[in-house]
Every structure is written in structure tokens, then in C-alpha cells.
């Protein structure tokens, strides 16, 4: 998952001829539309009355298709719209198979993992997954930066000449094929896992289970908010990687490129990947306590509103803004933990009241809204790109800045998101929800404590270590490592 994330997908799509519409389909619309197939997975799982074999076939097929994606630059022409659309189609089919199998996986794990350890087990599993994905993305980014150096290109020149493609694309092709092959055999460790007897499905017809939640007024109001919110996220959700990489490429073409431009793939990964995930990991304990204490509705508002403000800096993306994006993305990841936990808790409440039909209806409608939003944004961006829509403000001054079409897409997404938070969210019913002001004070206090632990304390330790000189290095490092170990163990628990 880390190796075939947005970085490698964006560069391979760019080589195959993807434009803004193709990127919208590839990075946002296809995964969102594939989520609609969860309903198919639910029906098939209930019909089979078994889950393990069905899940293994679906997930293995889903991952095998990534090997096919890796083969595309070898068998289709580059810079052709048909090649990019073929990649979109394969990604759509692959994600659809994954979503079909996901219903069997969730149903199976609910019976296999005991309820008394379920939360602890999946919390540890999620944290390990985030760390592995982050490390893999950084390693892949370093490899991609290395593949653009003259020395590496000379080593790989025979293969590049034979394939008729740059060394970078040869590397990305190999990454996809290896990742697909390894991913295909990864689920085999579950072959010997137990499969408890599956509980019989409800007696109600499928159409009743899918339409009944819509008559529940509290659920309908929440569904309206979440669908608009997800549409707002999806509107610019596909452009972050192409937008940042394009800016870094322009910086690299300058006479004296900065470190960020010379290591553009590592920079993009650290900003859009590692910084965001670090914010997520550090925020989950805070938001979990906040949701328990203040309810879901205040947390939705606080986390989403702060997340929206984090987009402002992207509208003015320029070389001078790049260093600040690390902090912006950390804060965005921190905020994402809030609405993730609030949504999960809200979904559990409705599931306990009305069954899994609520989850299926929510997933179908919300992801359909996200698909439509991404397609509309891609069409708009493609039209603006064809007309080369750019404009400059404060021309001839030190504040001069030229905007392309991406800031407009981001601004529209911000308006949609604020409409959801300020106009639709107040109508959502959340029994037991408390004051936003007290919830905000609680979150800010705890956020300062986490940032102090992650950033300010290490800086302070470094300054003290420099002042003490070499004689105190061993003691200071030992104490710092001991404190860091205690902090990591506390987070883990």
C-alpha cells in the first residue's frame, strides 16, 4: 500500500498521458465509486454463508491487478489518453474487488477477534500499519529521487534503452509489480485462521434494509452533512500530489534549486505523507478522550473547521511556502483524527440502533457524492488547463504571485466544506453533545502538550546538549532516549 500510493501512481499516470480529469478519476473518483460495491459484497457474503475463501480470492485478485498496472508502460504507448484511461479502469476494477471482499473481512473479523480485545488489537494493528506505510513511502521516494541522478541512469541505461522509457518509469514499473506480487501472497497467512460459524442474515428483504435508514430523521440529517462534507473533501482531493510535484519541478528548473527541489519526491512524501500521518498518530488519544467527554458534534465542527483553514496556504503555493507545508500538513493530519473518530462513533451509534444497513446506505450515498464531486472538479480543471487560465496579483512588487487553475478548485472545496460545517452540521442531532468552547479549549491544551513533546522538547534538549559540551553528550542522550521510550510506550498503551 505504501509503495503504490499516490506518489508512484501520479508519476506513472503522468508518463502514460494523464491530464487533470484523469488524475481526478485515478486518485479520487475510482476509489470512491468502488466503495459502492460493498453492497455487492454484503449480498454475496450472505448468500455464500462463508467468508474466508471468498475474501482470499477477492483480495488476491485485487492485488494481482497491481502487477498488471506495473506492466502498462511496457505494453501501451506513453502520453496517450487511452493509456491513462486504461490505468484508471484497472484501478477501478482492482478497488472494486477489494471493496467486495471488505464486507467478508469485516464480518469475519467481528466473529474471529474477541470483543474484549478487539479495540486494543485493531488500534495496535492500525498504528503499525501507519508506521510501515510511512517508512515505505519515504524509502520509495528516496529511490525515485536517486533514479533521476546521472549515475543511476547510467547503470540502468541498458534496461531503459531496451524498454524505451526513462529510468524513473522502469523503477516505478518494478515497484508496482513487486508490490502486487508480495501483496497477493500476503493474505496466505490467514489460510489456517479459524472461521467461526456465520450468523444468519436478517429476514428482511435487501431493499427494506437499504431504504429503512432513510426514514430515520437523525440519520438522514447526519447523512446529508457527511455526504456534503465528503464531496467537499473529494473536490480538490485528487490535486495535492500533481499540484505540489508541478511546483517542485518548476523550482528544480531554476538556476540554483533548493534542497526541496533537488529531492522533490522525498519532499512531497514528507509533506503529504509522513507529516500528515505523524499528525494522525499523535492525535488519536486526544480526540478519543474529547469525543467521550464532549460528544461527536462539537468534535466534527472543531476538527473540520481547523482542517479547512489548513487549505489556505495551498492557494498561495510558492517556493517560500514549501517549508511551512510540513507544519500545515501535520495540523491537517491532527485534525483528521478528530473527524475520523467522531464519524466512527456516530456510525457505531446508528449501527447499534438499526443494524448494518445504516453503514451500507451511508457508504453508498457518501461515496457516490464523492465520485460526482471529483469528476466535476476534474472536468472543470481540465477545461481551465486547456484554456491556460492563469492570473497574477500585485504584479511588479515583492508580493507578486501567479495563480494557476488549482487554487480555484481548492477555494470551491473550501466553500463546500464551510457550508457543511456552518449550515448543515447545526441541524444534526447528537444527544449528549456539549459546548464547542470547552471542547476547543480541551483540544488546544492537549495539542500543545503533544507538539511540545514532539518538537519543542527535542529542540530544547539539543540546545542544552550543545551547551554542556561533549562531556554531557552521553548522559543527555541516555536521558532523552529513556524519556522518548517512556513516551512511545505510553502512546502504544
XYZ file of C-alpha atoms in Angstrom:
493
model
C 0.000 0.000 0.000
C 2.800 2.397 0.808
C 4.769 1.576 -2.342
C 1.801 2.021 -4.702
C 0.455 5.171 -3.030
C -0.321 8.492 -4.695
C 3.342 9.369 -5.448
C 4.098 6.428 -7.732
C 0.545 6.417 -9.118
C 0.817 10.108 -10.050
C 4.179 9.743 -11.801
C 3.116 6.627 -13.705
C -0.157 8.290 -14.712
C 1.740 11.379 -15.861
C 4.010 9.220 -18.048
C 1.010 7.443 -19.572
C -0.589 10.781 -20.502
C -2.948 11.574 -17.623
C -4.446 15.061 -17.507
C -6.349 16.708 -14.658
C -9.533 14.773 -15.425
C -7.578 11.504 -15.486
C -5.967 12.333 -12.140
C -9.382 13.101 -10.636
C -10.641 9.712 -11.835
C -7.474 7.864 -10.847
C -6.797 9.282 -7.373
C -10.294 10.060 -6.046
C -13.270 9.086 -8.218
C -12.305 5.455 -8.897
C -11.649 4.544 -5.203
C -14.821 6.358 -4.120
C -17.011 4.724 -6.778
C -15.546 1.302 -5.962
C -16.864 1.651 -2.398
C -20.390 1.234 -3.807
C -19.539 -2.423 -4.393
C -19.618 -3.034 -0.650
C -23.347 -3.688 -1.098
C -22.493 -6.408 -3.644
C -20.022 -7.887 -1.179
C -22.657 -7.908 1.559
C -25.173 -9.738 -0.671
C -22.637 -12.328 -1.883
C -21.304 -12.967 1.622
C -24.801 -13.524 2.991
C -25.640 -15.836 0.077
C -22.470 -17.936 0.485
C -22.743 -18.184 4.270
C -18.917 -18.303 4.425
C -16.256 -15.626 4.321
C -12.639 -16.805 4.392
C -12.294 -18.363 0.922
C -14.337 -15.609 -0.714
C -12.225 -12.901 0.943
C -8.937 -14.559 -0.035
C -9.971 -14.796 -3.698
C -11.151 -11.179 -3.828
C -8.136 -9.620 -2.099
C -5.628 -11.704 -4.083
C -7.260 -10.699 -7.379
C -7.335 -7.058 -6.266
C -3.590 -7.058 -5.590
C -2.650 -9.106 -8.657
C -4.008 -6.294 -10.826
C -1.263 -4.002 -9.490
C 1.217 -6.240 -11.319
C -0.786 -5.502 -14.481
C -0.531 -1.768 -13.767
C 3.243 -2.190 -13.488
C 3.294 -3.806 -16.949
C 1.351 -0.980 -18.618
C 4.362 1.188 -19.638
C 5.845 -1.866 -21.367
C 2.772 -2.675 -23.471
C 0.892 0.606 -24.124
C 2.115 3.868 -25.694
C 3.148 6.728 -23.428
C 1.489 10.162 -23.422
C -1.703 8.690 -24.850
C -5.096 9.434 -23.321
C -6.214 5.840 -23.932
C -3.254 4.538 -21.884
C -4.158 6.746 -18.914
C -7.830 5.720 -19.131
C -6.805 2.051 -19.219
C -4.887 2.610 -15.990
C -7.978 4.250 -14.470
C -10.093 1.235 -15.497
C -7.675 -1.267 -13.920
C -7.537 0.779 -10.693
C -11.355 0.866 -10.632
C -11.670 -2.911 -11.089
C -8.952 -3.567 -8.503
C -10.558 -1.308 -5.901
C -13.980 -2.805 -6.611
C -12.674 -6.315 -5.894
C -11.132 -5.007 -2.673
C -14.421 -3.443 -1.563
C -16.389 -6.592 -2.386
C -14.040 -8.624 -0.230
C -14.013 -5.990 2.526
C -17.534 -6.926 3.659
C -16.473 -10.552 4.127
C -13.336 -9.396 6.004
C -15.226 -7.152 8.448
C -17.869 -9.809 9.074
C -15.217 -12.475 9.637
C -13.037 -10.348 11.938
C -16.073 -9.370 14.033
C -16.505 -13.060 14.900
C -12.836 -14.047 14.995
C -11.383 -11.309 17.252
C -12.908 -11.397 20.769
C -14.823 -8.261 21.737
C -12.775 -7.791 24.932
C -9.539 -7.225 22.948
C -10.956 -6.004 19.626
C -10.314 -2.301 20.193
C -6.778 -2.840 21.501
C -5.940 -5.304 18.714
C -7.063 -3.108 15.826
C -5.599 0.032 17.424
C -2.155 -1.625 17.513
C -2.685 -3.022 14.029
C -3.603 0.438 12.713
C -0.585 2.120 14.299
C 1.825 -0.483 12.973
C 0.219 -0.115 9.540
C 0.640 3.650 9.554
C 4.297 3.403 10.561
C 5.074 0.758 7.931
C 3.301 2.727 5.193
C 5.108 5.944 6.161
C 8.533 4.258 6.166
C 7.816 2.525 2.852
C 6.713 5.782 1.216
C 9.906 7.515 2.358
C 12.067 4.632 1.055
C 10.267 4.681 -2.314
C 10.660 8.466 -2.557
C 14.412 8.196 -1.897
C 14.690 5.515 -4.584
C 12.776 7.679 -7.066
C 14.985 10.706 -6.349
C 18.051 8.508 -6.755
C 16.756 7.153 -10.087
C 16.880 10.672 -11.558
C 20.628 11.093 -10.882
C 23.132 10.692 -13.718
C 24.943 7.806 -12.036
C 21.801 5.750 -11.593
C 20.606 6.494 -15.123
C 23.929 5.247 -16.492
C 23.631 1.992 -14.528
C 20.079 1.425 -15.740
C 20.720 2.688 -19.288
C 20.683 -0.775 -20.973
C 17.269 -1.559 -19.483
C 15.946 1.943 -20.212
C 17.099 1.774 -23.829
C 15.566 -1.668 -24.278
C 12.261 -0.556 -22.747
C 12.290 2.867 -24.412
C 11.366 4.659 -21.193
C 13.165 6.749 -18.537
C 14.915 5.032 -15.641
C 12.338 6.522 -13.251
C 9.478 4.734 -15.037
C 11.421 1.472 -15.091
C 11.783 1.757 -11.299
C 8.096 2.608 -10.794
C 7.087 -0.302 -13.016
C 9.188 -2.648 -10.892
C 7.733 -1.182 -7.671
C 4.170 -1.897 -8.827
C 4.964 -5.448 -9.934
C 6.843 -6.338 -6.738
C 4.184 -4.713 -4.537
C 1.378 -6.533 -6.356
C 3.174 -9.877 -6.136
C 4.005 -9.506 -2.435
C 0.533 -8.189 -1.665
C -1.084 -11.116 -3.453
C 0.653 -13.643 -1.199
C 0.339 -11.613 1.993
C -3.168 -12.934 2.916
C -1.946 -16.540 2.793
C -1.029 -16.308 6.479
C -4.802 -16.405 7.114
C -5.248 -19.809 5.444
C -5.026 -21.595 8.797
C -7.051 -18.998 10.713
C -10.330 -20.178 12.213
C -13.630 -19.256 10.607
C -16.392 -19.241 13.223
C -19.890 -20.157 12.017
C -21.536 -17.228 10.297
C -24.692 -15.830 11.818
C -27.749 -15.969 9.520
C -28.692 -12.705 7.772
C -31.831 -10.781 8.806
C -35.174 -11.966 7.448
C -35.952 -8.560 5.926
C -35.528 -8.157 2.140
C -32.455 -6.262 0.979
C -34.426 -3.295 -0.355
C -36.089 -2.858 3.052
C -32.743 -2.845 4.838
C -31.372 -0.254 2.389
C -34.357 2.116 2.435
C -35.356 1.872 6.100
C -32.440 4.053 7.357
C -33.547 6.924 5.106
C -36.774 7.241 7.095
C -34.761 7.787 10.290
C -34.654 11.600 10.619
C -31.500 11.847 12.806
C -29.639 9.535 10.416
C -30.912 11.399 7.334
C -29.657 14.712 8.721
C -26.268 13.258 9.555
C -26.120 11.622 6.116
C -26.791 14.992 4.434
C -23.944 16.583 6.375
C -21.462 13.775 5.782
C -22.277 13.485 2.056
C -21.690 17.213 1.512
C -18.564 17.116 3.675
C -17.124 14.165 1.724
C -17.990 15.842 -1.586
C -16.085 18.924 -0.398
C -13.051 16.802 0.521
C -13.188 14.964 -2.820
C -13.452 18.132 -4.933
C -9.754 19.066 -4.513
C -8.714 15.694 -3.039
C -7.026 14.480 -6.227
C -4.857 17.531 -6.959
C -2.499 17.731 -3.972
C 0.199 15.452 -5.421
C 0.131 16.767 -9.050
C -0.021 20.362 -7.751
C 2.949 20.009 -5.381
C 5.072 17.968 -7.805
C 4.489 20.509 -10.565
C 5.642 23.321 -8.259
C 8.737 21.360 -7.217
C 9.597 20.622 -10.857
C 9.468 24.344 -11.641
C 11.724 25.025 -8.660
C 14.176 22.384 -9.873
C 14.441 24.114 -13.265
C 15.722 27.291 -11.568
C 19.388 28.296 -11.719
C 20.110 27.384 -8.096
C 17.455 24.900 -6.958
C 16.844 24.435 -3.244
C 17.200 21.174 -1.331
C 13.438 20.672 -1.588
C 13.567 20.846 -5.400
C 16.602 18.575 -5.689
C 14.801 15.958 -3.579
C 11.316 16.606 -4.908
C 9.865 13.122 -4.329
C 11.172 12.931 -0.771
C 9.873 16.458 -0.096
C 6.409 15.622 -1.439
C 6.309 12.394 0.585
C 7.389 14.083 3.801
C 4.780 16.823 3.333
C 1.771 14.880 2.063
C 2.591 11.534 3.658
C 4.810 11.453 6.747
C 3.790 14.834 8.239
C 0.092 14.048 7.832
C 0.449 10.552 9.304
C 2.535 11.843 12.222
C -0.287 14.249 12.996
C -2.803 11.402 12.854
C -0.806 9.138 15.159
C -0.299 11.874 17.750
C -3.941 12.996 17.706
C -5.955 9.816 18.180
C -5.642 9.649 22.002
C -6.676 13.314 22.321
C -9.689 13.085 20.030
C -10.798 9.807 21.583
C -10.971 11.421 25.022
C -12.609 14.535 23.571
C -15.376 12.548 21.866
C -16.078 10.623 25.085
C -16.261 13.856 27.085
C -17.948 16.357 24.740
C -19.814 14.239 22.176
C -19.417 13.917 18.420
C -20.976 17.107 17.048
C -18.521 19.597 18.660
C -15.581 17.456 17.511
C -16.903 17.367 13.942
C -17.072 21.167 13.911
C -13.700 21.872 15.557
C -11.634 19.315 13.625
C -13.237 20.055 10.252
C -13.075 23.858 10.629
C -9.371 23.809 11.523
C -8.730 21.352 8.692
C -10.364 23.784 6.239
C -8.108 26.648 7.306
C -5.138 24.412 6.527
C -6.036 24.632 2.833
C -5.468 28.403 2.693
C -1.695 28.057 2.396
C -2.084 25.774 -0.630
C -3.858 28.538 -2.551
C -0.635 30.597 -2.351
C 1.734 27.701 -3.077
C 5.207 29.005 -3.970
C 8.856 28.200 -3.121
C 8.697 30.364 0.007
C 5.610 28.488 1.225
C 7.046 24.961 0.886
C 8.759 24.811 4.345
C 5.535 25.838 6.106
C 3.590 22.983 4.474
C 5.256 20.494 6.830
C 3.533 22.133 9.814
C 0.309 22.672 7.845
C 0.077 19.001 6.939
C 0.913 17.918 10.480
C -2.002 20.034 11.728
C -4.246 18.666 8.954
C -3.374 15.117 9.993
C -4.022 16.068 13.606
C -7.475 17.390 12.662
C -8.271 14.344 10.520
C -8.043 12.161 13.611
C -10.926 14.155 15.097
C -13.468 13.673 12.357
C -12.339 10.068 11.801
C -13.079 9.127 15.423
C -16.263 11.225 15.559
C -17.577 9.580 12.379
C -16.693 6.086 13.607
C -18.522 6.707 16.882
C -21.554 8.198 15.118
C -21.668 5.228 12.728
C -21.491 2.769 15.643
C -24.421 4.534 17.300
C -26.625 4.127 14.223
C -25.463 0.543 13.645
C -26.385 -0.412 17.198
C -29.812 1.095 16.685
C -30.641 -0.201 13.230
C -28.064 -2.740 12.044
C -25.509 -2.867 9.237
C -27.973 -1.409 6.716
C -27.134 2.053 8.065
C -23.465 1.535 7.259
C -24.211 0.248 3.748
C -26.542 3.167 2.933
C -24.099 5.722 4.353
C -21.182 4.245 2.409
C -23.122 4.106 -0.862
C -24.554 7.640 -0.770
C -21.442 9.336 0.615
C -19.074 7.691 -1.861
C -21.435 8.421 -4.760
C -21.355 12.096 -3.730
C -17.554 11.949 -3.596
C -17.374 10.358 -7.044
C -19.596 13.004 -8.658
C -17.672 15.792 -6.905
C -14.284 14.532 -8.087
C -15.480 14.083 -11.689
C -16.955 17.602 -11.783
C -13.736 19.044 -10.332
C -11.639 17.099 -12.845
C -13.743 18.341 -15.783
C -13.512 21.931 -14.539
C -9.743 21.694 -14.001
C -9.249 20.097 -17.441
C -11.250 22.878 -19.105
C -9.282 25.579 -17.279
C -5.994 23.842 -18.121
C -6.839 23.747 -21.821
C -7.514 27.485 -21.774
C -4.264 28.062 -19.800
C -6.121 30.017 -17.133
C -3.568 31.937 -15.052
C -3.692 35.349 -13.400
C -1.230 37.449 -11.431
C -1.786 39.699 -8.416
C 0.472 42.530 -7.176
C 2.469 42.439 -10.413
C 5.843 44.164 -10.232
C 6.025 44.123 -6.429
C 7.638 41.819 -3.899
C 4.149 40.362 -3.259
C 3.690 39.281 -6.896
C 2.082 35.856 -7.202
C 0.731 33.952 -10.203
C -2.196 31.584 -9.738
C -2.972 28.624 -11.956
C -6.312 26.779 -12.009
C -5.657 24.627 -8.924
C -6.328 27.370 -6.308
C -9.818 27.857 -7.767
C -10.600 24.162 -7.232
C -9.316 24.405 -3.654
C -11.388 27.538 -2.981
C -14.580 25.869 -4.246
C -13.865 22.879 -1.996
C -13.403 25.233 0.978
C -16.778 26.893 0.311
C -18.497 23.500 0.131
C -16.811 22.360 3.331
C -17.720 25.510 5.259
C -21.322 25.174 4.038
C -21.413 21.677 5.512
C -19.864 22.760 8.832
C -21.733 26.039 9.362
C -25.098 25.400 7.655
C -25.804 21.655 7.737
C -23.978 20.410 10.846
C -26.052 22.550 13.290
C -29.151 20.561 12.212
C -27.518 17.216 13.065
C -28.927 15.640 16.223
C -26.308 14.494 18.744
C -27.754 13.576 22.120
C -25.282 14.415 24.876
C -23.199 16.840 22.809
C -21.645 19.646 24.878
C -20.157 23.099 24.419
C -17.841 23.728 21.450
C -15.888 26.271 23.501
C -14.991 23.811 26.235
C -14.193 21.117 23.674
C -11.905 23.533 21.784
C -10.086 24.503 24.992
C -9.585 20.823 25.851
C -8.208 20.000 22.385
C -5.863 23.008 22.229
C -4.429 22.267 25.672
C -3.741 18.669 24.745
C -2.476 19.599 21.275
C 0.082 21.956 22.804
C 1.255 19.139 25.068
C 1.733 16.775 22.120
C 3.545 19.372 19.979
C 5.726 20.292 22.953
C 6.677 16.619 23.338
C 7.323 16.071 19.620
C 9.023 19.364 18.650
C 9.915 21.807 21.408
C 11.372 19.364 23.936
C 13.784 17.782 21.383
C 14.931 21.299 20.351
C 15.422 22.272 23.979
C 17.369 19.077 24.592
C 19.583 19.824 21.595
C 20.359 23.321 22.860
C 21.170 22.013 26.340
C 23.335 19.285 24.858
C 25.312 21.867 22.861
C 25.801 23.991 25.983
C 27.046 21.102 28.102
C 29.670 20.134 25.567
C 30.935 16.702 24.728
C 31.258 15.624 28.363
C 27.498 15.668 28.823
C 26.569 14.074 25.487
C 26.329 10.532 26.785
C 24.180 11.425 29.800
C 21.848 13.706 27.832
C 21.325 11.205 25.022
C 20.687 8.430 27.520
C 18.094 10.501 29.408
C 16.431 11.684 26.181
C 16.201 8.170 24.755
C 14.787 6.903 28.051
C 12.132 9.641 28.091
C 11.303 9.022 24.430
C 10.926 5.302 25.131
C 8.558 6.013 28.026
C 6.511 8.365 25.832
C 6.276 5.819 22.999
C 5.202 3.100 25.419
C 2.548 5.404 26.870
C 1.169 6.194 23.388
C 1.212 2.496 22.477
C -0.782 1.556 25.575
